[in-house]
């Protein structure tokens, strides 16, 4: 017993030691942490030094890293925001999955496999690696950008797709395998899955927030951490018992808690476990690469990796362009998503058990998927270096680099151009950045120097002189981007005044909570001016119009102060409605 315990401890030390050595080394040479984990797993696995004989055991445990990752993503996805992404999730995601599935099935048939085997192999490759893509997006700080959100939407659909695909595997299974499974039992399975999802939503809506309020009063940090783990693992277990994806359960739990005041605390509690288990997952993937199979079927596997990645990449790019993404965004999505993913292992295992594919196909396809996952960080690195060289060579476009000024203006559209005139007439030194390279090129003809850069990135803000500026003016019209810029600016420079253009009232509340110093709603001043003119048109004097405007400004300020703490409807009693006039009739 003591020897067995020592052996387990040695394996744990070996796993952690491999990660500690490989990951910093690979990051130092610019290859990223994901490739470091994969290389470390290959080195200590059964096909390397042989310190581990069963990588599947580690993979099953480390899948919890993916589960926790999706819980954290869910915490960032408020239901209203998720509803706003419905077109990307079910429109863009469905189009990409459908197109890639058809083309990759055709590739399998061209390689000489039966339609059923080709379909299962293709759909396994369609399921992009959520773990790798999210890790790479997180390292770049792009998870919350509009392009990153589209990628997250597609990944969510693909994660949900594992459920109907497992049902399709049961349908494709030979009759001898499924003869004991009748139609009624399948309907029972569907009912159990729906009931599990409904139970999770009910618990999330009515029990989780009261639970965390009670635990918060105890002021025991370790209890809150235990509760966070309990929620994540409990949701994953419930979905697994219902025959659904564990990751889906964690994501739903995160979404249900996204509006909670405990959201940031939960994210902080989960983060250490998420990072460690996600690293173990990549280690397990590296261990699962069977070098003997690769050597025995090298031609087939290498050809399969190259052809399937190229076909999927072409399909993703075309779908992105159809969906009106520009070339750079489409290419970035292509590079990130042109690989198979961890859910392919689940699908292939089910297909093997059902007799749809044999052991050799399973081994070959597993090797193809693992190699595609291992190649992705290298492809991303190559694309990043190529794209950066191309960006630097574009005429008229320059990234900010150690510039300084009194004012940093983010966004040079119609609004930003007007605002710039005030500070320029004041004699201030103004640095302008915009994330549209065409704006940066065109502005020079009008006498403006505009740098190309994303104001939501702390490194870009620092390079543009945010820390030395007296004022940062955020003048763009994308409310989600504005919020990210304010948060990044406040983290970069605590004392600089941040003046912001808000999209609407709800956005204004959100920006004040993000510590903006001053804001103006897009339509407020123009609406006030139009209202004053309406009073005059009704026979009022200009003085009366000004008096009414002053009263409305006072009411609006009081209402806004209440809404910051009490929510959007907290100050509705300060509004003047017209319902009481209708009641007289």
Coordinates of C-alpha atoms in Angstrom, one line a residue:
X1 CA 0.0 0.0 0.0
X2 CA 2.8 2.4 0.9
X3 CA 4.6 1.5 -2.3
X4 CA 1.5 2.2 -4.3
X5 CA 1.0 5.6 -2.6
X6 CA 4.7 6.5 -3.3
X7 CA 4.2 5.5 -7.0
X8 CA 1.1 7.8 -7.3
X9 CA 3.1 10.6 -5.7
X10 CA 6.0 10.1 -8.1
X11 CA 3.6 10.3 -11.0
X12 CA 2.1 13.5 -9.6
X13 CA 5.6 15.0 -9.2
X14 CA 6.5 13.9 -12.7
X15 CA 3.4 15.6 -14.2
X16 CA 4.0 18.9 -12.4
X17 CA 7.8 18.8 -13.0
X18 CA 7.3 18.2 -16.8
X19 CA 4.9 21.2 -16.9
X20 CA 7.2 23.4 -14.8
X21 CA 10.1 22.7 -17.1
X22 CA 8.5 22.6 -20.5
X23 CA 5.9 25.5 -20.4
X24 CA 8.3 28.3 -19.4
X25 CA 10.9 27.0 -21.9
X26 CA 8.4 27.0 -24.8
X27 CA 7.0 30.4 -23.8
X28 CA 10.6 31.8 -23.7
X29 CA 11.3 30.6 -27.3
X30 CA 7.9 32.0 -28.4
X31 CA 6.0 28.8 -29.0
X32 CA 3.3 29.3 -26.3
X33 CA 2.2 27.3 -23.3
X34 CA -0.1 24.9 -25.1
X35 CA 2.7 23.4 -27.3
X36 CA 4.8 23.2 -24.1
X37 CA 2.2 21.1 -22.4
X38 CA 1.8 18.9 -25.4
X39 CA 5.5 18.3 -25.8
X40 CA 5.9 17.6 -22.1
X41 CA 3.1 15.0 -22.3
X42 CA 4.7 13.3 -25.3
X43 CA 8.0 13.2 -23.5
X44 CA 6.8 11.5 -20.3
X45 CA 4.0 9.4 -21.8
X46 CA 4.0 5.8 -22.9
X47 CA 5.5 6.6 -26.3
X48 CA 8.2 8.8 -24.8
X49 CA 10.0 8.0 -21.6
X50 CA 7.2 5.7 -20.5
X51 CA 6.6 7.2 -17.1
X52 CA 2.9 6.8 -17.7
X53 CA 1.1 3.8 -19.3
X54 CA -2.5 5.0 -19.4
X55 CA -2.9 8.6 -20.7
X56 CA -6.7 8.1 -20.9
X57 CA -7.0 8.2 -17.1
X58 CA -5.3 11.5 -17.0
X59 CA -7.4 12.8 -19.9
X60 CA -10.6 11.9 -18.1
X61 CA -9.5 13.7 -14.9
X62 CA -8.1 16.7 -16.8
X63 CA -11.4 17.1 -18.8
X64 CA -12.4 18.9 -15.6
X65 CA -10.1 21.7 -16.8
X66 CA -12.2 22.2 -19.9
X67 CA -15.3 22.0 -17.7
X68 CA -14.0 24.8 -15.4
X69 CA -12.9 26.8 -18.4
X70 CA -16.4 26.8 -19.8
X71 CA -17.8 27.8 -16.4
X72 CA -15.6 30.9 -16.4
X73 CA -16.7 31.7 -20.0
X74 CA -20.3 31.3 -18.8
X75 CA -19.7 33.8 -16.0
X76 CA -18.8 36.4 -18.7
X77 CA -21.9 35.6 -20.8
X78 CA -24.9 37.4 -19.4
X79 CA -28.2 36.0 -20.8
X80 CA -28.9 39.3 -22.6
X81 CA -25.4 39.1 -24.2
X82 CA -25.9 35.5 -25.1
X83 CA -29.2 36.3 -26.7
X84 CA -27.4 39.0 -28.6
X85 CA -25.1 36.3 -30.0
X86 CA -27.9 34.0 -31.2
X87 CA -27.2 34.7 -34.8
X88 CA -23.5 33.9 -34.5
X89 CA -24.3 30.7 -32.4
X90 CA -27.1 29.2 -34.5
X91 CA -26.5 31.1 -37.8
X92 CA -22.7 31.4 -38.3
X93 CA -22.0 28.3 -36.2
X94 CA -24.5 26.1 -38.0
X95 CA -23.3 27.2 -41.4
X96 CA -19.7 26.4 -40.5
X97 CA -20.5 23.0 -39.0
X98 CA -22.7 22.0 -41.9
X99 CA -20.3 23.1 -44.6
X100 CA -17.2 21.6 -42.9
X101 CA -19.1 18.3 -42.2
X102 CA -20.1 17.8 -45.9
X103 CA -16.6 18.6 -47.3
X104 CA -14.7 16.5 -44.7
X105 CA -17.1 13.6 -45.2
X106 CA -16.2 13.8 -48.9
X107 CA -12.5 13.7 -48.0
X108 CA -13.0 10.5 -46.1
X109 CA -14.9 8.9 -49.0
X110 CA -12.1 10.0 -51.3
X111 CA -9.6 8.2 -49.0
X112 CA -11.6 5.0 -49.6
X113 CA -13.7 4.8 -46.4
X114 CA -17.3 4.0 -46.2
X115 CA -19.8 6.9 -45.9
X116 CA -20.6 6.0 -42.2
X117 CA -16.9 5.9 -41.2
X118 CA -16.2 9.0 -43.2
X119 CA -19.1 10.9 -41.5
X120 CA -18.0 10.0 -38.0
X121 CA -14.4 10.8 -38.8
X122 CA -15.4 14.1 -40.4
X123 CA -17.7 15.2 -37.6
X124 CA -15.0 14.4 -35.0
X125 CA -12.6 16.7 -36.9
X126 CA -15.4 19.4 -37.2
X127 CA -15.5 19.7 -33.4
X128 CA -12.8 22.3 -32.8
X129 CA -10.7 22.1 -29.6
X130 CA -12.4 24.5 -27.2
X131 CA -9.5 24.1 -24.8
X132 CA -6.8 25.1 -27.3
X133 CA -8.7 27.9 -28.9
X134 CA -9.8 29.5 -25.7
X135 CA -6.3 29.2 -24.2
X136 CA -4.8 30.9 -27.3
X137 CA -7.5 33.6 -27.2
X138 CA -6.9 34.2 -23.5
X139 CA -3.2 34.5 -24.0
X140 CA -3.8 37.2 -26.6
X141 CA -6.5 38.9 -24.6
X142 CA -9.0 38.5 -27.4
X143 CA -11.7 36.5 -25.6
X144 CA -14.0 39.4 -25.2
X145 CA -13.4 41.2 -28.5
X146 CA -16.1 41.0 -31.2
X147 CA -14.0 38.6 -33.3
X148 CA -13.3 36.5 -30.2
X149 CA -17.0 36.4 -29.3
X150 CA -17.9 35.0 -32.7
X151 CA -15.3 32.3 -32.2
X152 CA -16.7 31.5 -28.8
X153 CA -20.2 31.3 -30.2
X154 CA -19.1 28.7 -32.8
X155 CA -17.3 26.7 -30.1
X156 CA -20.4 26.7 -28.0
X157 CA -22.5 25.3 -30.8
X158 CA -19.9 22.6 -31.5
X159 CA -19.8 21.6 -27.9
X160 CA -23.6 21.3 -27.9
X161 CA -23.4 19.3 -31.2
X162 CA -21.8 16.3 -29.4
X163 CA -25.2 15.3 -28.1
X164 CA -26.9 14.8 -31.5
X165 CA -23.7 13.3 -32.9
X166 CA -23.7 10.6 -30.2
X167 CA -27.3 9.8 -31.1
X168 CA -26.3 9.6 -34.8
X169 CA -23.6 7.1 -33.9
X170 CA -26.2 4.9 -32.2
X171 CA -28.4 5.2 -35.4
X172 CA -25.4 4.3 -37.6
X173 CA -24.5 1.3 -35.5
X174 CA -24.9 -2.2 -37.1
X175 CA -28.2 -3.9 -36.2
X176 CA -26.5 -6.6 -34.2
X177 CA -25.0 -4.0 -31.9
X178 CA -28.2 -2.1 -31.3
X179 CA -30.8 -4.8 -31.5
X180 CA -31.3 -4.7 -27.7
X181 CA -32.0 -1.0 -27.8
X182 CA -35.6 -0.2 -28.6
X183 CA -37.1 3.1 -29.6
X184 CA -38.8 3.6 -26.2
X185 CA -35.5 3.5 -24.4
X186 CA -34.1 6.1 -26.7
X187 CA -37.0 8.4 -26.0
X188 CA -36.4 7.8 -22.3
X189 CA -32.8 8.9 -22.7
X190 CA -34.0 12.1 -24.5
X191 CA -36.4 12.7 -21.6
X192 CA -33.7 12.2 -19.0
X193 CA -31.5 14.7 -20.8
X194 CA -34.2 17.4 -21.0
X195 CA -35.1 16.8 -17.4
X196 CA -31.5 17.2 -16.3
X197 CA -31.1 20.4 -18.2
X198 CA -34.4 21.8 -16.8
X199 CA -33.3 20.8 -13.2
X200 CA -30.0 22.6 -13.7
X201 CA -31.7 25.8 -14.9
X202 CA -34.2 25.7 -12.1
X203 CA -31.5 25.3 -9.4
X204 CA -29.5 28.1 -11.0
X205 CA -32.4 30.5 -11.1
X206 CA -33.8 30.0 -7.7
X207 CA -31.2 28.4 -5.4
X208 CA -27.7 29.4 -6.3
X209 CA -27.8 33.1 -5.5
X210 CA -29.5 32.6 -2.1
X211 CA -26.9 29.9 -1.3
X212 CA -24.0 32.2 -2.0
X213 CA -25.6 35.0 0.0
X214 CA -25.8 32.8 3.0
X215 CA -22.2 31.5 2.6
X216 CA -20.9 35.1 2.1
X217 CA -22.2 36.1 5.5
X218 CA -20.1 33.4 7.1
X219 CA -17.0 35.2 5.8
X220 CA -15.2 31.9 5.4
X221 CA -13.1 32.1 2.2
X222 CA -12.5 28.4 2.0
X223 CA -16.3 27.7 2.1
X224 CA -16.9 30.0 -0.8
X225 CA -14.1 28.2 -2.8
X226 CA -15.7 24.8 -1.9
X227 CA -19.1 26.1 -2.9
X228 CA -17.7 27.3 -6.3
X229 CA -16.2 23.9 -6.9
X230 CA -19.4 22.2 -5.8
X231 CA -21.5 24.2 -8.3
X232 CA -19.1 23.5 -11.2
X233 CA -18.7 19.8 -10.5
X234 CA -22.3 19.3 -9.5
X235 CA -23.5 20.9 -12.8
X236 CA -21.1 18.8 -14.8
X237 CA -22.2 15.6 -13.0
X238 CA -25.9 16.4 -13.5
X239 CA -25.4 16.8 -17.2
X240 CA -23.2 13.7 -17.4
X241 CA -25.9 11.7 -15.7
X242 CA -28.4 13.1 -18.1
X243 CA -26.3 11.9 -21.0
X244 CA -25.1 15.4 -22.0
X245 CA -21.8 17.1 -22.1
X246 CA -20.1 18.0 -18.7
X247 CA -18.8 21.2 -20.3
X248 CA -22.3 22.2 -21.3
X249 CA -23.5 21.8 -17.7
X250 CA -20.7 24.0 -16.4
X251 CA -21.3 26.6 -19.1
X252 CA -25.1 26.8 -18.2
X253 CA -24.2 27.2 -14.5
X254 CA -21.8 30.0 -15.3
X255 CA -24.5 31.8 -17.5
X256 CA -27.0 31.5 -14.7
X257 CA -24.6 33.1 -12.2
X258 CA -23.3 35.8 -14.7
X259 CA -25.7 38.4 -13.3
X260 CA -24.8 37.5 -9.7
X261 CA -22.9 40.0 -7.5
X262 CA -20.6 37.0 -6.6
X263 CA -19.5 36.5 -10.2
X264 CA -16.0 38.0 -9.7
X265 CA -15.4 36.1 -6.5
X266 CA -16.4 32.8 -8.2
X267 CA -14.1 33.5 -11.1
X268 CA -11.2 34.1 -8.7
X269 CA -11.9 30.9 -6.7
X270 CA -12.1 28.7 -9.8
X271 CA -9.1 30.2 -11.7
X272 CA -6.2 28.2 -10.0
X273 CA -8.0 24.9 -10.4
X274 CA -9.0 25.7 -14.0
X275 CA -5.4 26.6 -15.0
X276 CA -3.9 23.5 -13.4
X277 CA -6.5 21.0 -14.8
X278 CA -6.4 22.5 -18.2
X279 CA -2.7 22.1 -18.2
X280 CA -3.1 18.4 -17.3
X281 CA -5.6 18.1 -20.2
X282 CA -2.9 19.2 -22.7
X283 CA -0.4 16.9 -21.0
X284 CA -2.9 14.0 -21.5
X285 CA -3.4 14.9 -25.1
X286 CA 0.4 14.8 -25.7
X287 CA 0.6 11.4 -23.9
X288 CA -2.2 10.0 -26.1
X289 CA -0.2 10.5 -29.3
X290 CA 0.7 6.9 -30.3
X291 CA 4.0 7.2 -32.1
X292 CA 3.9 3.6 -33.1
X293 CA 0.6 4.1 -34.9
X294 CA 2.0 7.3 -36.5
X295 CA 5.1 5.4 -37.7
X296 CA 3.0 2.4 -39.0
X297 CA 0.6 4.6 -40.9
X298 CA 2.7 7.6 -41.5
X299 CA 1.6 8.3 -45.0
X300 CA -2.1 8.1 -44.3
X301 CA -1.9 10.1 -41.0
X302 CA 0.3 12.9 -42.4
X303 CA -1.9 13.1 -45.5
X304 CA -5.0 13.1 -43.4
X305 CA -3.7 15.9 -41.1
X306 CA -2.7 18.1 -44.0
X307 CA -5.8 17.5 -46.2
X308 CA -8.4 17.8 -43.3
X309 CA -6.8 20.9 -41.9
X310 CA -6.6 22.6 -45.3
X311 CA -10.2 21.7 -46.2
X312 CA -11.5 22.8 -42.9
X313 CA -9.4 26.0 -43.0
X314 CA -10.8 26.8 -46.5
X315 CA -14.4 26.1 -45.4
X316 CA -14.0 28.3 -42.3
X317 CA -12.5 31.2 -44.3
X318 CA -15.3 31.1 -46.9
X319 CA -18.0 30.9 -44.3
X320 CA -16.4 33.9 -42.4
X321 CA -16.3 35.9 -45.6
X322 CA -19.9 35.1 -46.4
X323 CA -20.8 36.3 -42.9
X324 CA -19.2 39.7 -43.8
X325 CA -16.0 39.3 -41.8
X326 CA -13.0 41.1 -43.2
X327 CA -10.0 39.2 -44.6
X328 CA -7.9 39.6 -41.4
X329 CA -10.7 38.4 -39.1
X330 CA -11.6 35.5 -41.4
X331 CA -8.0 34.5 -41.6
X332 CA -7.5 34.7 -37.9
X333 CA -10.5 32.5 -37.2
X334 CA -9.3 30.0 -39.9
X335 CA -5.9 29.7 -38.3
X336 CA -7.3 29.2 -34.8
X337 CA -10.1 26.7 -35.6
X338 CA -8.6 24.5 -38.4
X339 CA -8.0 21.5 -36.0
X340 CA -9.9 18.7 -34.4
X341 CA -10.8 18.8 -30.7
X342 CA -11.1 16.9 -27.5
X343 CA -14.8 16.0 -28.1
X344 CA -13.5 14.0 -31.1
X345 CA -12.1 11.4 -28.7
X346 CA -15.5 11.0 -27.1
X347 CA -17.2 10.6 -30.4
X348 CA -14.6 8.1 -31.7
X349 CA -14.8 6.1 -28.5
X350 CA -18.6 5.9 -28.8
X351 CA -18.3 4.9 -32.5
X352 CA -15.8 2.2 -31.7
X353 CA -18.0 0.8 -29.0
X354 CA -21.0 0.8 -31.3
X355 CA -19.1 -0.9 -34.1
X356 CA -19.3 2.0 -36.5
X357 CA -15.5 2.2 -36.8
X358 CA -12.8 -0.3 -36.0
X359 CA -9.8 -0.1 -33.7
X360 CA -7.4 0.9 -36.5
X361 CA -9.6 3.7 -37.7
X362 CA -10.0 4.9 -34.2
X363 CA -6.2 4.9 -33.6
X364 CA -5.5 6.7 -36.9
X365 CA -8.1 9.3 -36.4
X366 CA -7.1 9.9 -32.8
X367 CA -3.5 10.5 -34.1
X368 CA -4.7 12.9 -36.8
X369 CA -6.7 14.9 -34.3
X370 CA -3.9 15.0 -31.8
X371 CA -1.4 16.1 -34.4
X372 CA -3.7 18.8 -35.7
X373 CA -4.1 20.1 -32.1
X374 CA -0.3 20.0 -31.7
X375 CA 0.2 21.9 -35.0
X376 CA -2.2 24.7 -34.2
X377 CA 0.0 26.7 -31.8
X378 CA 2.8 26.5 -34.5
X379 CA 0.4 27.7 -37.2
X380 CA -0.9 30.5 -35.0
X381 CA 2.7 31.6 -34.2
X382 CA 3.7 31.6 -37.9
X383 CA 0.5 33.5 -38.8
X384 CA 1.2 36.1 -36.1
X385 CA 4.7 36.8 -37.3
X386 CA 3.7 36.9 -40.9
X387 CA 0.7 39.2 -40.2
X388 CA 2.8 41.5 -38.0
X389 CA 5.3 41.9 -40.8
X390 CA 2.5 42.6 -43.3
X391 CA 0.9 45.1 -41.0
X392 CA 4.1 47.0 -40.5
X393 CA 4.7 47.2 -44.2
X394 CA 1.2 48.7 -45.0
X395 CA 1.6 52.2 -46.3
X396 CA 0.0 54.9 -44.1
X397 CA -0.6 52.6 -41.1
X398 CA 1.6 52.8 -38.0
X399 CA 1.2 51.3 -34.6
X400 CA 1.8 53.6 -31.6
X401 CA 5.3 53.2 -30.1
X402 CA 6.4 55.2 -27.1
X403 CA 4.3 58.3 -28.0
X404 CA 3.1 60.8 -25.5
X405 CA 0.6 63.6 -25.3
X406 CA -1.8 65.5 -23.1
X407 CA -4.8 63.8 -24.5
X408 CA -5.3 60.2 -25.8
X409 CA -8.3 60.0 -28.1
X410 CA -9.6 56.5 -28.9
X411 CA -11.8 56.3 -32.0
X412 CA -11.7 58.8 -34.8
X413 CA -15.2 58.6 -36.3
X414 CA -17.7 61.5 -36.6
X415 CA -17.9 61.9 -32.8
X416 CA -14.1 61.7 -32.2
X417 CA -13.4 64.2 -35.0
X418 CA -15.6 66.9 -33.5
X419 CA -14.3 66.2 -29.9
X420 CA -10.7 66.5 -31.2
X421 CA -11.3 70.1 -32.3
X422 CA -11.9 71.3 -28.8
X423 CA -8.7 70.0 -27.3
X424 CA -6.6 71.0 -30.3
X425 CA -7.9 74.6 -30.1
X426 CA -7.0 74.5 -26.4
X427 CA -3.4 73.8 -27.6
X428 CA -3.2 70.3 -26.2
X429 CA -0.9 67.6 -27.7
X430 CA -3.3 64.9 -28.9
X431 CA -2.5 61.2 -29.7
X432 CA -5.2 59.5 -31.7
X433 CA -5.7 55.7 -32.1
X434 CA -8.3 53.8 -34.1
X435 CA -8.7 50.0 -34.8
X436 CA -9.6 50.6 -38.5
X437 CA -6.5 50.9 -40.7
X438 CA -8.5 52.7 -43.4
X439 CA -9.3 55.4 -40.9
X440 CA -5.6 55.7 -40.0
X441 CA -4.7 56.0 -43.7
X442 CA -7.5 58.5 -44.7
X443 CA -7.0 60.8 -41.8
X444 CA -3.6 62.0 -43.0
X445 CA -5.2 63.7 -46.0
X446 CA -7.1 66.0 -43.5
X447 CA -4.0 66.8 -41.4
X448 CA -4.3 64.2 -38.7
X449 CA -1.9 61.5 -37.5
X450 CA -3.9 58.5 -36.4
X451 CA -2.2 55.4 -35.1
X452 CA -3.5 51.9 -35.7
X453 CA -4.3 50.0 -32.5
X454 CA -7.0 48.4 -30.3
X455 CA -7.7 50.6 -27.3
X456 CA -9.0 47.6 -25.4
X457 CA -5.4 46.3 -25.1
X458 CA -3.3 47.5 -22.2
X459 CA -0.1 47.3 -24.2
X460 CA -1.5 49.5 -27.0
X461 CA -2.7 52.1 -24.5
X462 CA 0.7 52.1 -22.8
X463 CA 2.4 52.5 -26.1
X464 CA 0.1 55.4 -27.0
X465 CA 1.0 57.3 -23.9
X466 CA -2.0 56.6 -21.7
X467 CA 0.0 56.7 -18.5
X468 CA 1.3 60.2 -19.2
X469 CA -1.9 61.7 -20.6
X470 CA -4.1 64.0 -18.5
X471 CA -7.3 62.8 -20.3
X472 CA -8.4 59.7 -22.2
X473 CA -11.4 60.3 -24.5
X474 CA -13.2 57.2 -25.6
X475 CA -15.2 58.1 -28.7
X476 CA -16.2 54.9 -30.4
X477 CA -19.8 53.7 -30.9
X478 CA -19.5 49.9 -30.1
X479 CA -20.7 49.8 -26.5
X480 CA -19.0 46.4 -25.7
X481 CA -15.7 47.7 -27.0
X482 CA -16.2 51.0 -25.0
X483 CA -16.6 49.1 -21.8
X484 CA -13.5 47.0 -22.4
X485 CA -11.5 50.1 -23.3
X486 CA -12.6 51.8 -20.0
X487 CA -11.7 48.8 -18.0
X488 CA -8.3 48.5 -19.7
X489 CA -7.6 52.2 -19.3
X490 CA -8.5 52.2 -15.7
X491 CA -6.2 49.3 -15.0
X492 CA -3.4 50.9 -17.0
X493 CA -3.6 54.4 -15.4
X494 CA -5.5 54.8 -12.2
X495 CA -5.3 58.6 -12.0
X496 CA -6.0 59.7 -15.6
X497 CA -9.4 61.1 -16.2
X498 CA -11.5 59.0 -18.6
X499 CA -14.3 60.7 -20.5
X500 CA -16.6 58.3 -22.4
X501 CA -19.3 58.3 -25.0
X502 CA -22.1 55.9 -23.8
X503 CA -24.4 54.1 -26.1
X504 CA -27.5 54.4 -24.0
X505 CA -28.7 54.7 -20.3
X506 CA -28.0 51.0 -19.4
X507 CA -24.5 51.3 -20.9
X508 CA -23.9 54.5 -19.0
X509 CA -24.6 52.7 -15.7
X510 CA -22.2 50.0 -16.7
X511 CA -19.5 52.5 -17.5
X512 CA -19.9 54.3 -14.2
X513 CA -19.5 50.9 -12.5
X514 CA -16.3 50.4 -14.5
X515 CA -15.0 53.7 -12.9
X516 CA -15.3 56.1 -15.9
X517 CA -14.9 59.7 -14.7
X518 CA -17.5 61.4 -16.9
X519 CA -19.8 60.2 -19.7
X520 CA -22.3 61.5 -22.2
X521 CA -25.0 59.4 -23.8
X522 CA -25.0 59.5 -27.5
X523 CA -28.4 61.0 -28.1
X524 CA -29.0 62.9 -24.8
X525 CA -27.9 66.4 -25.7
X526 CA -29.5 66.3 -29.2
X527 CA -32.8 65.0 -27.7
X528 CA -32.7 67.8 -25.0
X529 CA -32.2 70.4 -27.7
X530 CA -35.1 69.0 -29.8
X531 CA -37.3 68.9 -26.7
X532 CA -36.6 72.6 -26.0
X533 CA -37.6 73.5 -29.6
X534 CA -40.8 71.4 -29.2
X535 CA -41.7 73.5 -26.1
X536 CA -41.3 76.7 -28.1
X537 CA -43.3 75.2 -31.0
X538 CA -46.1 74.6 -28.5
X539 CA -46.2 78.3 -27.7
X540 CA -43.8 78.4 -24.8
X541 CA -41.1 81.0 -24.4
X542 CA -37.4 80.3 -24.7
X543 CA -37.1 81.0 -21.0
X544 CA -39.8 78.4 -20.2
X545 CA -38.0 75.8 -22.5
X546 CA -34.7 76.4 -20.6
X547 CA -36.5 76.1 -17.2
X548 CA -38.1 72.8 -18.3
X549 CA -34.7 71.6 -19.6
X550 CA -33.0 72.4 -16.3
X551 CA -35.7 70.5 -14.4
X552 CA -35.3 67.5 -16.6
X553 CA -31.5 67.5 -16.2
X554 CA -32.0 67.5 -12.4
X555 CA -34.5 64.7 -12.6
X556 CA -32.2 62.7 -15.0
X557 CA -29.2 63.1 -12.7
X558 CA -31.2 61.9 -9.6
X559 CA -32.6 59.0 -11.6
X560 CA -29.2 58.0 -12.9
X561 CA -27.7 58.1 -9.4
X562 CA -30.4 55.7 -8.2
X563 CA -30.0 53.4 -11.1
X564 CA -26.3 52.9 -10.5
X565 CA -27.0 51.2 -7.2
X566 CA -30.6 49.9 -7.8
X567 CA -30.8 48.8 -11.4
X568 CA -32.4 50.1 -14.6
X569 CA -36.0 50.4 -13.2
X570 CA -35.0 51.8 -9.8
X571 CA -35.5 55.4 -10.8
X572 CA -38.7 55.0 -12.9
X573 CA -40.8 57.1 -10.5
X574 CA -38.7 60.1 -11.5
X575 CA -39.9 59.8 -15.1
X576 CA -43.0 61.6 -16.5
X577 CA -45.3 59.2 -18.3
X578 CA -48.4 59.7 -20.4
X579 CA -50.5 56.8 -19.0
X580 CA -52.3 59.1 -16.5
X581 CA -53.5 61.2 -19.3
X582 CA -55.1 58.2 -21.1
X583 CA -56.9 57.2 -17.9
X584 CA -59.0 60.4 -17.9
X585 CA -60.8 59.3 -21.0

